Amino acid sequence: LTAPLPEPDLSAACGPPARQLIPVTGKKSSDKKPAPPSSKHTLVTATPETTSIVFGMQNRAVQGMLDFDFMCKRKRPSVEAIVFPFSGNHYVKFYWGTEEILMPVYTTNAEAVKKHPKVTVFINFASFRSVYETSMEAMTHPSIKTVAIIAEGVPEQQTRELVQVAEERGVGMIGPATVGGIKPGCLRIGNTGGMLDNIVMSRLYRPGSVAYVSKSGGMSNELNNIVCRNSDGVFEGVAIGGDRYPGSRFLDHFLRYQDDAGAKMLLLLGEVGGMDEYDLIDAVKSGRITKPIVAWCVGTCASCFATEVQFGHAGAQARGDEETAAAKNKAMKDAGFHVPDSFDKLPEMVGQVYIQLVEEGVIVEQHEGETPQVPMDYTWAKKLGMVRKPANFISSIADDRGEELTYCGVTISDVFAKEMGIGGVLSLLWFRRQLPPTCTKFIEMILMVTADHGPAVSGAHNTIVTARAGKDLVSALCSGLLTIGPRFGGALDDAAKMFSQALDSGV
């Protein structure tokens, strides 16, 4: 019998996996080819000063971006404004660390870009029904250099038109059907990287040496984990989306990584369908890309089926022998890529190439610093059972403890659902029970009668105060009458002018 496994210690905080620095005794020789001259790129690499505009009221995604910024020690948030056409201009509260900040919300892209001229990234959360128009409009503004389209199901004809316009105007595009991209220490697009605990576990708060490109957004999270556990971390990662006509291709990003000194090794996760991997193979054979590439194409199981299989992505279907995952893996291996025998060997392959680069002196490892902390939202912490909060207000008739406010034991949602009205609410608060409809209607009738000139208006208030002070009736009445003016809903001043004019004119 197998001995039972010991219970894990869950008392300590969970952090990123610990890694030991690779011992380097001497620098090994390298047969690496000299880097070719760099070229101009449509896609602009993000910096710690890069800022964006988010289209759509995606509060959770924006808060995740701000938390990432705070964790990366950015000086200011990466989101400057939100565009939401279905409400007027207003402000929305977000957290910047422990402080609250106000973010402007505009109804049009034009107004947002005009008031925030330094923004270069447009993150479009619009649905597939309106993403074409909003993205086209965003690309008309010269300051926008990168457009990320999150929506799935964008018609292929519209995608091709978007790609064509983006190329004509020199705008880089990520998506459609993408989760976005992430550059540790600089910028996080949307929900890339998952929850904050996953950001910490994958050490995405500071740059590493491995730059990757994936079609799948979900698998990009797996790549973050693989890279973190087998190297010094991610330098940059992009999920280009799984549609047949993505806004940017593998080659676009890998050429940019080749020309960036911070990216030391490259990682590709392709898939069955399409020919983009062969463009990358040609770039390696021609010497345009010289950095080591670890690569794998998923979908090798398609050969087990009698007919061609359509996987989850729109472009994940082989339309010829060259588009199969097995053919691509073989072609990449023949071209000098580091291709494992199967996907489960990919982490090992990443680790081997990384160790080789460290031993050659291409990568110089640094000691890991302190893991940054980001305050947890109260709502989330309460769901996890990590905090408890005393009630702000407790009485015998109202109670704000728990998830919902209650009036004499009746939840506020039931008050609205049963249409109790003002009379029903007052019966719960004042009489501590739900009165019959005749009584609640009488309460509402009293409120309607006294709503305009009740005992709390300034004139009546001064009359009551004067009378309680011991003055005579006339003095108390004059005290109230002389207070009434146009500002208080009365017409005494105008009436006095009319009487005065009538007296002077001898009427």
Short mmCIF file of C-alpha atoms in Angstrom, two decimals:
data_model
loop_
_atom_site.label_atom_id
_atom_site.label_comp_id
_atom_site.label_asym_id
_atom_site.label_seq_id
_atom_site.Cartn_x
_atom_site.Cartn_y
_atom_site.Cartn_z
CA LEU A 1 0.00 0.00 0.00
CA THR A 2 1.12 3.53 -0.78
CA ALA A 3 1.73 5.67 2.29
CA PRO A 4 -0.69 8.58 2.58
CA LEU A 5 0.69 11.93 1.48
CA PRO A 6 1.37 14.42 4.29
CA GLU A 7 -1.05 17.30 4.65
CA PRO A 8 0.31 20.49 3.06
CA ASP A 9 1.02 23.51 5.23
CA LEU A 10 -1.50 26.14 4.19
CA SER A 11 -0.72 28.61 6.96
CA ALA A 12 2.02 30.44 5.06
CA ALA A 13 1.29 32.88 2.25
CA CYS A 14 1.58 31.42 -1.22
CA GLY A 15 4.17 33.13 -3.40
CA PRO A 16 5.94 32.52 -6.69
CA PRO A 17 8.03 29.36 -7.01
CA ALA A 18 11.54 29.71 -5.62
CA ARG A 19 14.36 29.42 -8.13
CA GLN A 20 18.07 29.02 -7.52
CA LEU A 21 20.50 30.95 -9.68
CA ILE A 22 22.33 28.80 -12.20
CA PRO A 23 26.02 28.44 -11.22
CA VAL A 24 28.32 29.69 -13.97
CA THR A 25 31.97 28.63 -13.70
CA GLY A 26 33.13 29.90 -17.05
CA LYS A 27 31.70 31.44 -20.17
CA LYS A 28 31.04 28.86 -22.87
CA SER A 29 31.61 29.60 -26.52
CA SER A 30 28.63 30.31 -28.72
CA ASP A 31 28.10 29.79 -32.43
CA LYS A 32 25.40 32.46 -32.48
CA LYS A 33 25.18 34.44 -35.70
CA PRO A 34 25.57 38.24 -35.55
CA ALA A 35 22.29 40.10 -35.25
CA PRO A 36 21.01 41.64 -38.49
CA PRO A 37 20.17 45.37 -38.66
CA SER A 38 16.82 46.25 -37.13
CA SER A 39 13.85 47.46 -39.14
CA LYS A 40 10.80 49.63 -38.58
CA HIS A 41 7.86 47.93 -36.84
CA THR A 42 4.17 48.72 -37.05
CA LEU A 43 3.59 47.37 -33.55
CA VAL A 44 5.01 49.74 -30.95
CA THR A 45 6.68 48.18 -27.92
CA ALA A 46 5.16 49.38 -24.65
CA THR A 47 7.14 51.34 -22.06
CA PRO A 48 6.40 52.27 -18.41
CA GLU A 49 4.97 55.55 -19.75
CA THR A 50 2.56 53.97 -22.27
CA THR A 51 -1.09 54.79 -21.60
CA SER A 52 -4.37 53.61 -23.09
CA ILE A 53 -8.06 54.32 -23.58
CA VAL A 54 -10.53 51.50 -22.87
CA PHE A 55 -13.72 51.29 -24.93
CA GLY A 56 -16.54 49.75 -22.92
CA MET A 57 -17.48 49.85 -19.25
CA GLN A 58 -15.13 47.05 -18.21
CA ASN A 59 -14.53 48.06 -14.60
CA ARG A 60 -13.02 44.76 -13.51
CA ALA A 61 -10.55 44.69 -16.41
CA VAL A 62 -9.55 48.32 -15.81
CA GLN A 63 -9.06 47.69 -12.09
CA GLY A 64 -6.90 44.69 -12.95
CA MET A 65 -4.77 46.86 -15.20
CA LEU A 66 -4.38 49.48 -12.47
CA ASP A 67 -3.44 46.85 -9.89
CA PHE A 68 -0.82 45.50 -12.30
CA ASP A 69 0.53 49.03 -12.79
CA PHE A 70 0.73 49.59 -9.05
CA MET A 71 2.47 46.25 -8.58
CA CYS A 72 4.99 47.16 -11.29
CA LYS A 73 5.63 50.50 -9.54
CA ARG A 74 4.49 52.59 -12.46
CA LYS A 75 4.33 56.28 -11.66
CA ARG A 76 0.83 56.71 -13.09
CA PRO A 77 -1.98 54.43 -14.25
CA SER A 78 -1.83 52.94 -17.74
CA VAL A 79 -5.51 53.75 -18.35
CA GLU A 80 -6.28 57.44 -18.81
CA ALA A 81 -9.95 57.27 -19.79
CA ILE A 82 -12.92 55.07 -20.63
CA VAL A 83 -15.30 55.50 -23.56
CA PHE A 84 -18.90 54.43 -23.02
CA PRO A 85 -21.46 55.78 -25.52
CA PHE A 86 -24.55 54.81 -23.56
CA SER A 87 -24.32 57.36 -20.74
CA GLY A 88 -23.27 60.96 -20.33
CA ASN A 89 -19.79 62.08 -19.39
CA HIS A 90 -19.03 61.21 -15.80
CA TYR A 91 -16.35 59.78 -13.51
CA VAL A 92 -15.81 56.27 -12.14
CA LYS A 93 -13.91 55.44 -8.96
CA PHE A 94 -11.01 52.99 -9.05
CA TYR A 95 -8.30 51.97 -6.62
CA TRP A 96 -4.68 52.99 -7.10
CA GLY A 97 -3.10 50.91 -4.39
CA THR A 98 -4.98 51.93 -1.25
CA GLU A 99 -6.07 55.30 -2.62
CA GLU A 100 -9.17 56.00 -4.66
CA ILE A 101 -8.90 57.85 -7.96
CA LEU A 102 -11.49 59.19 -10.39
CA MET A 103 -11.30 58.16 -14.03
CA PRO A 104 -13.16 60.14 -16.69
CA VAL A 105 -15.72 58.44 -18.89
CA TYR A 106 -16.57 59.95 -22.28
CA THR A 107 -19.26 59.17 -24.80
CA THR A 108 -17.08 59.41 -27.91
CA ASN A 109 -13.60 58.34 -28.94
CA ALA A 110 -12.94 61.77 -30.44
CA GLU A 111 -13.48 63.59 -27.15
CA ALA A 112 -11.38 61.07 -25.21
CA VAL A 113 -8.45 61.29 -27.64
CA LYS A 114 -8.68 65.09 -27.76
CA LYS A 115 -8.51 65.42 -23.97
CA HIS A 116 -5.81 62.74 -23.62
CA PRO A 117 -3.43 63.37 -26.54
CA LYS A 118 -0.58 61.25 -25.12
CA VAL A 119 -2.57 57.99 -25.29
CA THR A 120 -1.18 55.54 -27.87
CA VAL A 121 -3.10 52.31 -27.14
CA PHE A 122 -6.82 51.73 -27.79
CA ILE A 123 -8.26 48.65 -26.04
CA ASN A 124 -11.61 47.80 -27.61
CA PHE A 125 -14.03 45.72 -25.52
CA ALA A 126 -16.95 46.37 -27.89
CA SER A 127 -18.98 43.36 -29.04
CA PHE A 128 -18.56 41.88 -32.51
CA ARG A 129 -21.61 43.92 -33.59
CA SER A 130 -19.93 47.32 -33.12
CA VAL A 131 -16.21 46.58 -32.91
CA TYR A 132 -15.70 47.29 -36.62
CA GLU A 133 -17.03 50.85 -36.49
CA THR A 134 -15.36 51.76 -33.20
CA SER A 135 -11.98 50.36 -34.27
CA MET A 136 -12.15 52.13 -37.63
CA GLU A 137 -12.89 55.40 -35.86
CA ALA A 138 -10.03 54.89 -33.39
CA MET A 139 -7.55 54.42 -36.23
CA THR A 140 -8.47 57.81 -37.69
CA HIS A 141 -6.68 59.52 -34.79
CA PRO A 142 -2.94 59.86 -35.49
CA SER A 143 -1.97 59.48 -31.83
CA ILE A 144 -3.34 55.90 -31.64
CA LYS A 145 -0.53 53.51 -32.57
CA THR A 146 -1.89 50.17 -31.29
CA VAL A 147 -5.44 48.77 -31.32
CA ALA A 148 -6.37 45.65 -29.34
CA ILE A 149 -9.68 44.00 -30.31
CA ILE A 150 -10.95 41.60 -27.65
CA ALA A 151 -14.25 40.52 -29.25
CA GLU A 152 -14.79 37.08 -30.73
CA GLY A 153 -16.98 36.35 -33.73
CA VAL A 154 -15.95 39.37 -35.79
CA PRO A 155 -16.92 38.71 -39.44
CA GLU A 156 -13.87 37.77 -41.49
CA GLN A 157 -14.61 40.38 -44.17
CA GLN A 158 -14.62 43.12 -41.54
CA THR A 159 -11.41 41.78 -40.01
CA ARG A 160 -9.65 41.87 -43.39
CA GLU A 161 -10.77 45.46 -43.91
CA LEU A 162 -9.52 46.41 -40.45
CA VAL A 163 -6.16 44.79 -41.14
CA GLN A 164 -5.85 46.61 -44.45
CA VAL A 165 -6.66 50.02 -42.94
CA ALA A 166 -4.28 49.38 -40.04
CA GLU A 167 -1.44 48.61 -42.47
CA GLU A 168 -2.18 51.72 -44.53
CA ARG A 169 -2.15 53.97 -41.47
CA GLY A 170 0.75 52.32 -39.70
CA VAL A 171 -1.31 51.12 -36.75
CA GLY A 172 -0.44 47.87 -34.98
CA MET A 173 -3.34 45.53 -34.26
CA ILE A 174 -3.73 42.70 -31.77
CA GLY A 175 -6.75 40.45 -32.20
CA PRO A 176 -9.61 39.98 -32.84
CA ALA A 177 -10.53 37.16 -30.46
CA THR A 178 -7.65 37.86 -28.14
CA VAL A 179 -7.15 38.22 -24.43
CA GLY A 180 -4.49 40.85 -25.19
CA GLY A 181 -0.86 40.96 -24.20
CA ILE A 182 1.42 41.76 -21.31
CA LYS A 183 4.81 43.34 -20.87
CA PRO A 184 5.98 42.98 -17.27
CA GLY A 185 6.83 46.32 -15.71
CA CYS A 186 5.13 48.25 -18.49
CA LEU A 187 1.61 47.41 -19.65
CA ARG A 188 -1.12 44.83 -19.29
CA ILE A 189 -3.88 44.76 -21.91
CA GLY A 190 -7.24 43.84 -20.42
CA ASN A 191 -7.38 40.61 -18.46
CA THR A 192 -4.10 39.15 -19.74
CA GLY A 193 -2.37 37.06 -17.08
CA GLY A 194 -5.52 36.29 -15.12
CA MET A 195 -6.10 37.16 -11.48
CA LEU A 196 -3.54 39.05 -9.43
CA ASP A 197 -2.42 35.92 -7.61
CA ASN A 198 -1.52 34.41 -10.98
CA ILE A 199 0.38 37.59 -11.88
CA VAL A 200 2.42 37.12 -8.71
CA MET A 201 2.91 33.38 -9.18
CA SER A 202 4.19 33.95 -12.74
CA ARG A 203 6.35 36.94 -11.71
CA LEU A 204 4.77 39.13 -14.33
CA TYR A 205 5.42 42.24 -12.24
CA ARG A 206 9.03 42.47 -13.47
CA PRO A 207 10.65 41.67 -16.83
CA GLY A 208 12.48 38.44 -17.60
CA SER A 209 14.29 37.26 -20.72
CA VAL A 210 11.73 35.14 -22.61
CA ALA A 211 9.39 36.68 -25.18
CA TYR A 212 6.53 34.56 -26.46
CA VAL A 213 3.64 34.65 -28.92
CA SER A 214 0.59 32.42 -28.71
CA LYS A 215 -2.66 32.19 -30.61
CA SER A 216 -4.63 31.07 -27.57
CA GLY A 217 -5.29 33.47 -24.71
CA GLY A 218 -5.88 30.63 -22.27
CA MET A 219 -2.66 28.90 -23.24
CA SER A 220 -0.78 32.16 -22.79
CA ASN A 221 -1.42 31.80 -19.06
CA GLU A 222 0.08 28.33 -19.23
CA LEU A 223 3.12 29.77 -21.01
CA ASN A 224 3.49 32.36 -18.25
CA ASN A 225 3.63 29.54 -15.73
CA ILE A 226 6.04 27.43 -17.80
CA VAL A 227 8.40 30.35 -18.42
CA CYS A 228 8.38 31.41 -14.77
CA ARG A 229 9.28 27.94 -13.52
CA ASN A 230 12.01 27.26 -16.08
CA SER A 231 13.66 30.65 -16.63
CA ASP A 232 13.95 34.11 -15.14
CA GLY A 233 10.51 35.08 -16.43
CA VAL A 234 8.57 36.69 -19.24
CA PHE A 235 9.94 39.67 -21.12
CA GLU A 236 6.77 40.13 -23.14
CA GLY A 237 3.87 37.94 -24.18
CA VAL A 238 1.14 38.39 -26.79
CA ALA A 239 -1.90 36.31 -27.71
CA ILE A 240 -2.67 37.20 -31.32
CA GLY A 241 -6.05 35.43 -31.38
CA GLY A 242 -7.28 32.30 -33.08
CA ASP A 243 -9.19 33.74 -36.04
CA ARG A 244 -8.20 32.94 -39.63
CA TYR A 245 -7.16 36.55 -40.27
CA PRO A 246 -5.46 37.94 -37.15
CA GLY A 247 -4.54 41.60 -37.00
CA SER A 248 -0.90 40.72 -36.43
CA ARG A 249 1.05 37.55 -37.21
CA PHE A 250 3.75 35.58 -35.46
CA LEU A 251 6.39 37.15 -37.68
CA ASP A 252 5.37 40.72 -36.78
CA HIS A 253 6.03 40.11 -33.11
CA PHE A 254 9.11 37.94 -33.49
CA LEU A 255 10.82 40.55 -35.67
CA ARG A 256 10.13 43.07 -32.94
CA TYR A 257 11.53 40.70 -30.32
CA GLN A 258 14.60 40.08 -32.48
CA ASP A 259 15.37 43.81 -32.52
CA ASP A 260 14.74 44.28 -28.78
CA ALA A 261 17.85 43.73 -26.67
CA GLY A 262 15.77 42.72 -23.65
CA ALA A 263 14.37 39.59 -25.32
CA LYS A 264 17.08 36.91 -25.14
CA MET A 265 15.11 33.84 -26.22
CA LEU A 266 11.83 33.39 -28.06
CA LEU A 267 8.92 31.03 -27.49
CA LEU A 268 6.20 30.14 -30.00
CA LEU A 269 2.97 28.26 -29.35
CA GLY A 270 1.27 27.75 -32.69
CA GLU A 271 -1.58 25.49 -33.63
CA VAL A 272 -3.01 23.43 -36.44
CA GLY A 273 -4.24 25.49 -39.39
CA GLY A 274 -2.77 28.45 -41.23
CA MET A 275 0.69 29.05 -42.70
CA ASP A 276 2.07 31.75 -40.40
CA GLU A 277 4.67 29.42 -38.90
CA TYR A 278 6.29 29.00 -42.33
CA ASP A 279 6.86 32.78 -42.59
CA LEU A 280 8.76 32.52 -39.34
CA ILE A 281 10.77 29.58 -40.69
CA ASP A 282 11.75 31.64 -43.75
CA ALA A 283 12.90 34.49 -41.49
CA VAL A 284 15.12 32.11 -39.53
CA LYS A 285 16.58 30.53 -42.66
CA SER A 286 17.34 33.94 -44.17
CA GLY A 287 19.14 35.06 -41.01
CA ARG A 288 16.66 37.84 -40.17
CA ILE A 289 15.95 36.11 -36.83
CA THR A 290 18.99 34.77 -34.99
CA LYS A 291 17.77 34.41 -31.41
CA PRO A 292 16.96 30.86 -30.25
CA ILE A 293 13.32 29.86 -30.63
CA VAL A 294 11.54 27.17 -28.64
CA ALA A 295 8.40 26.20 -30.54
CA TRP A 296 5.49 23.81 -30.54
CA CYS A 297 2.28 23.57 -32.58
CA VAL A 298 -0.69 22.11 -30.72
CA GLY A 299 -3.22 19.92 -32.48
CA THR A 300 -1.09 16.88 -33.24
CA CYS A 301 -3.99 14.69 -32.11
CA ALA A 302 -5.87 15.70 -35.28
CA SER A 303 -4.10 12.86 -37.09
CA CYS A 304 -6.01 10.38 -34.92
CA PHE A 305 -9.28 11.29 -36.63
CA ALA A 306 -10.44 10.01 -40.01
CA THR A 307 -11.49 13.48 -41.18
CA GLU A 308 -10.16 16.98 -40.58
CA VAL A 309 -11.09 18.37 -37.16
CA GLN A 310 -12.21 21.92 -36.42
CA PHE A 311 -10.80 22.87 -33.03
CA GLY A 312 -12.03 25.73 -30.85
CA HIS A 313 -10.50 28.60 -32.84
CA ALA A 314 -11.89 29.66 -36.19
CA GLY A 315 -8.49 29.17 -37.80
CA ALA A 316 -7.65 25.89 -36.07
CA GLN A 317 -8.34 23.53 -38.95
CA ALA A 318 -5.83 22.12 -41.42
CA ARG A 319 -6.76 22.78 -45.05
CA GLY A 320 -3.85 20.82 -46.44
CA ASP A 321 -0.96 18.63 -45.34
CA GLU A 322 1.32 21.61 -44.69
CA GLU A 323 -1.18 23.09 -42.23
CA THR A 324 -1.17 20.08 -39.90
CA ALA A 325 0.53 20.48 -36.54
CA ALA A 326 2.86 17.54 -37.19
CA ALA A 327 4.09 19.03 -40.49
CA LYS A 328 4.73 22.39 -38.89
CA ASN A 329 6.63 20.89 -35.96
CA LYS A 330 8.83 18.92 -38.35
CA ALA A 331 9.49 21.93 -40.56
CA MET A 332 10.44 24.08 -37.58
CA LYS A 333 12.75 21.42 -36.21
CA ASP A 334 14.46 21.07 -39.59
CA ALA A 335 14.96 24.86 -39.67
CA GLY A 336 16.82 24.87 -36.35
CA PHE A 337 14.01 25.60 -33.92
CA HIS A 338 14.09 23.88 -30.53
CA VAL A 339 11.04 21.62 -30.87
CA PRO A 340 10.20 19.04 -28.15
CA ASP A 341 8.75 15.64 -28.88
CA SER A 342 5.45 16.56 -27.21
CA PHE A 343 3.85 19.45 -25.41
CA ASP A 344 4.58 18.01 -21.96
CA LYS A 345 8.30 18.22 -22.83
CA LEU A 346 8.02 21.94 -23.62
CA PRO A 347 8.95 23.15 -20.09
CA GLU A 348 12.06 20.98 -20.12
CA MET A 349 13.08 22.35 -23.51
CA VAL A 350 12.60 25.95 -22.30
CA GLY A 351 14.79 25.21 -19.29
CA GLN A 352 17.55 23.63 -21.40
CA VAL A 353 17.78 26.57 -23.80
CA TYR A 354 17.68 29.04 -20.93
CA ILE A 355 20.53 27.29 -19.08
CA GLN A 356 22.58 27.26 -22.27
CA LEU A 357 22.12 31.02 -22.72
CA VAL A 358 23.10 31.65 -19.09
CA GLU A 359 26.24 29.56 -19.48
CA GLU A 360 27.13 31.42 -22.68
CA GLY A 361 26.73 34.75 -20.89
CA VAL A 362 23.84 35.89 -23.09
CA ILE A 363 21.59 36.03 -20.03
CA VAL A 364 22.96 37.42 -16.77
CA GLU A 365 20.71 36.35 -13.90
CA GLN A 366 19.75 38.76 -11.14
CA HIS A 367 18.78 38.00 -7.56
CA GLU A 368 15.05 37.95 -7.07
CA GLY A 369 13.73 40.99 -5.22
CA GLU A 370 10.86 41.22 -2.80
CA THR A 371 7.46 40.17 -4.10
CA PRO A 372 5.21 43.26 -4.28
CA GLN A 373 1.90 43.34 -2.50
CA VAL A 374 -1.37 44.79 -3.75
CA PRO A 375 -4.23 45.49 -1.33
CA MET A 376 -7.12 43.06 -1.73
CA ASP A 377 -10.64 44.38 -2.28
CA TYR A 378 -12.89 44.01 0.74
CA THR A 379 -15.65 42.25 -1.23
CA TRP A 380 -13.25 39.61 -2.55
CA ALA A 381 -11.52 39.17 0.81
CA LYS A 382 -14.88 38.69 2.54
CA LYS A 383 -15.89 36.00 0.06
CA LEU A 384 -12.66 34.21 0.84
CA GLY A 385 -13.38 34.48 4.56
CA MET A 386 -10.22 36.51 5.20
CA VAL A 387 -11.77 39.57 6.84
CA ARG A 388 -14.76 40.51 8.93
CA LYS A 389 -16.28 43.96 9.20
CA PRO A 390 -18.35 45.45 12.01
CA ALA A 391 -21.62 47.08 11.01
CA ASN A 392 -21.56 50.84 10.53
CA PHE A 393 -25.14 51.30 11.68
CA ILE A 394 -27.28 49.02 13.84
CA SER A 395 -30.66 49.76 15.39
CA SER A 396 -33.79 47.86 16.23
CA ILE A 397 -35.36 48.76 12.86
CA ALA A 398 -32.46 48.91 10.37
CA ASP A 399 -29.34 46.81 10.04
CA ASP A 400 -26.55 46.99 7.43
CA ARG A 401 -24.82 43.78 8.51
CA GLY A 402 -24.59 40.95 6.01
CA GLU A 403 -24.86 41.23 2.27
CA GLU A 404 -27.97 43.43 2.18
CA LEU A 405 -29.57 46.26 4.10
CA THR A 406 -32.71 45.29 6.06
CA TYR A 407 -35.61 47.34 7.40
CA CYS A 408 -37.13 45.64 10.46
CA GLY A 409 -36.02 42.28 9.06
CA VAL A 410 -37.21 42.97 5.49
CA THR A 411 -34.40 43.10 2.91
CA ILE A 412 -34.17 46.15 0.68
CA SER A 413 -34.60 43.96 -2.42
CA ASP A 414 -37.94 42.69 -1.02
CA VAL A 415 -39.00 46.29 -0.40
CA PHE A 416 -38.59 47.02 -4.11
CA ALA A 417 -39.91 43.66 -5.29
CA LYS A 418 -43.14 44.01 -3.27
CA GLU A 419 -43.50 47.69 -4.24
CA MET A 420 -44.01 48.78 -0.64
CA GLY A 421 -43.45 52.41 -1.52
CA ILE A 422 -42.65 55.27 0.85
CA GLY A 423 -45.58 54.42 3.12
CA GLY A 424 -44.45 50.82 3.49
CA VAL A 425 -40.86 51.83 4.25
CA LEU A 426 -41.98 54.34 6.88
CA SER A 427 -44.26 51.78 8.45
CA LEU A 428 -41.27 49.44 8.85
CA LEU A 429 -38.97 52.18 10.18
CA TRP A 430 -41.40 54.10 12.41
CA PHE A 431 -43.92 51.47 13.51
CA ARG A 432 -41.56 48.46 13.32
CA ARG A 433 -44.08 46.42 11.40
CA GLN A 434 -45.71 46.35 8.00
CA LEU A 435 -48.97 48.30 8.23
CA PRO A 436 -52.01 47.51 6.04
CA PRO A 437 -52.36 49.30 2.69
CA THR A 438 -54.91 51.78 4.04
CA CYS A 439 -52.42 53.03 6.66
CA THR A 440 -49.48 53.23 4.25
CA LYS A 441 -51.67 55.14 1.78
CA PHE A 442 -52.61 57.59 4.55
CA ILE A 443 -48.91 58.15 5.34
CA GLU A 444 -48.16 58.86 1.69
CA MET A 445 -51.16 61.25 1.53
CA ILE A 446 -49.72 63.23 4.47
CA LEU A 447 -46.35 63.44 2.73
CA MET A 448 -47.95 64.68 -0.49
CA VAL A 449 -49.88 67.38 1.36
CA THR A 450 -46.86 68.62 3.32
CA ALA A 451 -44.20 68.08 0.65
CA ASP A 452 -44.20 71.68 -0.64
CA HIS A 453 -44.77 73.80 2.53
CA GLY A 454 -44.20 71.46 5.41
CA PRO A 455 -42.94 72.34 8.90
CA ALA A 456 -39.29 72.20 7.83
CA VAL A 457 -39.18 75.15 5.36
CA SER A 458 -37.33 78.24 6.47
CA GLY A 459 -40.37 80.51 7.01
CA ALA A 460 -42.26 78.04 9.20
CA HIS A 461 -39.04 77.16 11.01
CA ASN A 462 -38.36 80.81 11.95
CA THR A 463 -41.97 81.28 13.10
CA ILE A 464 -41.72 78.25 15.37
CA VAL A 465 -38.36 79.34 16.79
CA THR A 466 -39.59 82.89 17.47
CA ALA A 467 -42.76 81.68 19.15
CA ARG A 468 -40.84 79.19 21.33
CA ALA A 469 -38.51 82.03 22.31
CA GLY A 470 -41.44 83.78 24.01
CA LYS A 471 -42.21 86.47 21.45
CA ASP A 472 -45.78 87.56 20.67
CA LEU A 473 -47.80 86.12 17.85
CA VAL A 474 -47.31 89.09 15.47
CA SER A 475 -43.52 89.02 15.92
CA ALA A 476 -43.40 85.30 15.32
CA LEU A 477 -45.57 85.66 12.20
CA CYS A 478 -43.43 88.52 10.83
CA SER A 479 -40.26 86.51 11.48
CA GLY A 480 -41.55 83.76 9.24
CA LEU A 481 -43.10 85.99 6.57
CA LEU A 482 -40.00 88.16 6.16
CA THR A 483 -37.92 85.02 5.51
CA ILE A 484 -39.99 83.87 2.56
CA GLY A 485 -38.57 84.86 -0.83
CA PRO A 486 -38.22 83.51 -4.35
CA ARG A 487 -35.37 81.22 -3.25
CA PHE A 488 -37.67 79.49 -0.75
CA GLY A 489 -40.64 78.87 -3.04
CA GLY A 490 -42.62 81.93 -1.81
CA ALA A 491 -43.76 85.08 -3.60
CA LEU A 492 -43.92 87.58 -0.70
CA ASP A 493 -41.23 89.90 -2.13
CA ASP A 494 -42.96 90.25 -5.49
CA ALA A 495 -46.37 90.67 -3.82
CA ALA A 496 -44.95 93.44 -1.61
CA LYS A 497 -43.57 95.22 -4.67
CA MET A 498 -46.96 95.04 -6.36
CA PHE A 499 -48.73 96.45 -3.30
CA SER A 500 -46.14 99.22 -3.03
CA GLN A 501 -46.50 100.14 -6.67
CA ALA A 502 -50.28 100.10 -6.35
CA LEU A 503 -50.09 102.43 -3.33
CA ASP A 504 -47.70 104.82 -5.05
CA SER A 505 -49.84 104.94 -8.18
CA GLY A 506 -53.00 105.61 -6.21
CA VAL A 507 -54.83 102.44 -7.24
#
